[in-house]
PDB file of C-alpha atoms in Angstrom:
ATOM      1  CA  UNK A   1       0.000   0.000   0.000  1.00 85.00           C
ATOM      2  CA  UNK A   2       3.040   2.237   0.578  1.00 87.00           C
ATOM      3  CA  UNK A   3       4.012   2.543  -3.066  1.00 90.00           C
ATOM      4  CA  UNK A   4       0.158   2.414  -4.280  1.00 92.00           C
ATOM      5  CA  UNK A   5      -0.361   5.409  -2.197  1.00 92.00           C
ATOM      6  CA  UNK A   6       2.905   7.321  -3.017  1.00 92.00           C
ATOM      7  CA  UNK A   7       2.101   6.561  -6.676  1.00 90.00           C
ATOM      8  CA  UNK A   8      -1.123   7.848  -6.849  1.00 91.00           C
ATOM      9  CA  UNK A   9       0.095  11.346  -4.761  1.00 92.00           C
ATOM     10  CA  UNK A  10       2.716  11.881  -7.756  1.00 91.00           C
ATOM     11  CA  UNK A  11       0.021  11.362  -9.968  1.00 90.00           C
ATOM     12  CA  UNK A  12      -2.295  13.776  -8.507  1.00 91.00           C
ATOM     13  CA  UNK A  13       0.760  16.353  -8.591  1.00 90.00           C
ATOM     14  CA  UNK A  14       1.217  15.858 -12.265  1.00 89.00           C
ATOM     15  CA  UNK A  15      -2.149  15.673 -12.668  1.00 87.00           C
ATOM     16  CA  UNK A  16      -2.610  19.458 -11.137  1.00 87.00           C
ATOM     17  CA  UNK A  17       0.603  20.213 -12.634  1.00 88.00           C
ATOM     18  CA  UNK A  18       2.265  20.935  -9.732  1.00 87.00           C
ATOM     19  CA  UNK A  19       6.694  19.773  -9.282  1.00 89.00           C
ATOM     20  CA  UNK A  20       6.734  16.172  -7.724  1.00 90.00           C
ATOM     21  CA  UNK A  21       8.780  16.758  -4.899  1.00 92.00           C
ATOM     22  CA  UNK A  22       9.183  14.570  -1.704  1.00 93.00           C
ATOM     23  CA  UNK A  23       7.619  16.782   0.737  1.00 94.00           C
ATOM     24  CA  UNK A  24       4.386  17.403  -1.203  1.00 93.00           C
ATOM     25  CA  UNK A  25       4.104  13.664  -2.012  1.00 93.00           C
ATOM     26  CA  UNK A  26       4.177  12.959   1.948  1.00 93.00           C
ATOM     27  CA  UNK A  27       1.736  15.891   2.676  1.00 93.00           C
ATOM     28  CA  UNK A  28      -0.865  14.123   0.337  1.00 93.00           C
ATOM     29  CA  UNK A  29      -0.921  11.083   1.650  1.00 93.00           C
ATOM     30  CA  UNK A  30      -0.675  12.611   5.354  1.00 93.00           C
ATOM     31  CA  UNK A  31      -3.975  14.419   3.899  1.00 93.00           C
ATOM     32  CA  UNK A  32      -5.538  11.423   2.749  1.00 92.00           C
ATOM     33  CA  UNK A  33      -4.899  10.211   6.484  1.00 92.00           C
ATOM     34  CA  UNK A  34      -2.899   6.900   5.090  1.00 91.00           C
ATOM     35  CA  UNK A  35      -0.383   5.782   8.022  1.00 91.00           C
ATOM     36  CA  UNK A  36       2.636   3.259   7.445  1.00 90.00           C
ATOM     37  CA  UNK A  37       4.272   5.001   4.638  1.00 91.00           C
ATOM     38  CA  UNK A  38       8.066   5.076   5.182  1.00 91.00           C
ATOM     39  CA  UNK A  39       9.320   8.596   3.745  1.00 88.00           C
ATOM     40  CA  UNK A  40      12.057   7.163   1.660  1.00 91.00           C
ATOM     41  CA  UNK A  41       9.196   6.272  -0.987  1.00 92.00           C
ATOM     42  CA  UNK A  42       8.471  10.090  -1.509  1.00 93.00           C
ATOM     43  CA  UNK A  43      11.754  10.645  -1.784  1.00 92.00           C
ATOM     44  CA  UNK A  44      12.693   7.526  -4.366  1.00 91.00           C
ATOM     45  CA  UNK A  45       9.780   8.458  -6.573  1.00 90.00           C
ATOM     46  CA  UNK A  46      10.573  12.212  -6.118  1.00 91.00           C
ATOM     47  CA  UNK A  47      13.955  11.499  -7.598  1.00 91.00           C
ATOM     48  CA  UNK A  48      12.643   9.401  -9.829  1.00 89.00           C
ATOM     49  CA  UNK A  49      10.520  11.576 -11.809  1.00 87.00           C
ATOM     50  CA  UNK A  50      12.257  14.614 -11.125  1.00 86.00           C
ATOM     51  CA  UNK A  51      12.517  16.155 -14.753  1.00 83.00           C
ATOM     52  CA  UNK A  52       9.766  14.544 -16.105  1.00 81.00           C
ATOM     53  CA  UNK A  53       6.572  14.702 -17.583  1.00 82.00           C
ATOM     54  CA  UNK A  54       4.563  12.145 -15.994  1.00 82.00           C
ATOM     55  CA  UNK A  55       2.013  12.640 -18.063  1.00 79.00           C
ATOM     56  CA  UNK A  56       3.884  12.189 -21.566  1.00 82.00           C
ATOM     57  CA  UNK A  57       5.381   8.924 -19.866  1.00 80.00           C
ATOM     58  CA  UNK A  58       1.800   7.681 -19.720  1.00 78.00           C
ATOM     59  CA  UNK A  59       0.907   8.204 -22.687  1.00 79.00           C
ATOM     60  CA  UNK A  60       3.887   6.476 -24.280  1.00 81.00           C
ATOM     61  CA  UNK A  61       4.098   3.104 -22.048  1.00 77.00           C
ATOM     62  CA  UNK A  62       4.598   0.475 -24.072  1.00 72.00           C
ATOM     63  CA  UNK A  63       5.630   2.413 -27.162  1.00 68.00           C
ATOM     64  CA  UNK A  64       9.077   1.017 -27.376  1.00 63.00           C
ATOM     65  CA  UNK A  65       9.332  -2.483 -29.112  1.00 54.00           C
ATOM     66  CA  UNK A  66       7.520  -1.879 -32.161  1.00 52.00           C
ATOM     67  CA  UNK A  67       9.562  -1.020 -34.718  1.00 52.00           C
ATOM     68  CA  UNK A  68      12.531  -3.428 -33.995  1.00 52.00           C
ATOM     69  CA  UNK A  69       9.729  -6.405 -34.354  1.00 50.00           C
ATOM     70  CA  UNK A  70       8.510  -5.046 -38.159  1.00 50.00           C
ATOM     71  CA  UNK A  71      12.046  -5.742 -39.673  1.00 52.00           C
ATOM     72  CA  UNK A  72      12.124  -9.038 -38.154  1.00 51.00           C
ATOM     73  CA  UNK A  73       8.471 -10.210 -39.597  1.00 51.00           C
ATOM     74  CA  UNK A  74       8.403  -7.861 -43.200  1.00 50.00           C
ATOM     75  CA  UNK A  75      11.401  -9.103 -44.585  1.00 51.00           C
ATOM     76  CA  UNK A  76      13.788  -6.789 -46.403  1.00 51.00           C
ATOM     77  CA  UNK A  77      10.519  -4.276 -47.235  1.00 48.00           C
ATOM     78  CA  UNK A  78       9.355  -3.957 -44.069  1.00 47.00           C
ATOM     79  CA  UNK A  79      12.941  -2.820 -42.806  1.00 48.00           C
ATOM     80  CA  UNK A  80      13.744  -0.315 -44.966  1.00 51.00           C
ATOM     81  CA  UNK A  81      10.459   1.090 -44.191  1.00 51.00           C
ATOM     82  CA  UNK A  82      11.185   0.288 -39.898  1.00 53.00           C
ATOM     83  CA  UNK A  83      14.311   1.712 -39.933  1.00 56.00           C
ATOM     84  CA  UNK A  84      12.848   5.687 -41.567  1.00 56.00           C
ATOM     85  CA  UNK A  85      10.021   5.215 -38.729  1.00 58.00           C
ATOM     86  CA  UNK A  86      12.359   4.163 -36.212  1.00 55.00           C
ATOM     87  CA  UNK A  87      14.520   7.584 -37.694  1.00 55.00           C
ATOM     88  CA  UNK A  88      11.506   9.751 -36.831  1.00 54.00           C
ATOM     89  CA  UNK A  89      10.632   8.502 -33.466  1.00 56.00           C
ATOM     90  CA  UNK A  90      14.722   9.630 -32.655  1.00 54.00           C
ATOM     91  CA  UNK A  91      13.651  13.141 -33.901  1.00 54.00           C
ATOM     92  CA  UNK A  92      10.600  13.532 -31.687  1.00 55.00           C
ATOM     93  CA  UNK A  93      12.051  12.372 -28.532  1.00 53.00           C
ATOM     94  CA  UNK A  94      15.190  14.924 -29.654  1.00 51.00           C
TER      95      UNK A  94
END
């Protein structure tokens, strides 16, 4: 229950848009009146997601084995094509 609860305070943080940061994660779940939560899980998911946009990480889970699969299935065809979309998701993470 520790993590679920220090997981869901950094998600209402992003959610509101507000830094994730170690002491706000504990005053959540001091607010939502949840006891037994060590503080070193605010801090490990503070640090953790410090720098980044939980929301965009959301939205991309599971976005990362798709193209190396194509090449392997498609034959020559499918990699040439694999390889330019594999180019372009470089350029948007860039």
């Amino acid at each position: 229950t520790s993590e679920l609860a220090t997981s869901y305070a950094a998600l209402i943080l992003a959610d509101d848009g507000v830094d994730i940061t170690a002491d706000k994660i504990t005053t959540l779940i001091k607010a939502a009146n949840i006891e037994g939560v060590e503080p070193i899980w605010a801090s490990l998911f503070a640090k953790a997601l410090e720098g980044k946009d939980v929301k965009d990480l959301l939205l991309n889970v599971g976005s990362g084995g798709g193209a190396a699969a194509a090449p392997a299935a498609g034959g020559a065809g499918a990699a040439a094509g694999g390889e330019a979309e594999a180019a372009k998701e470089e350029e948007k993470e860039e």
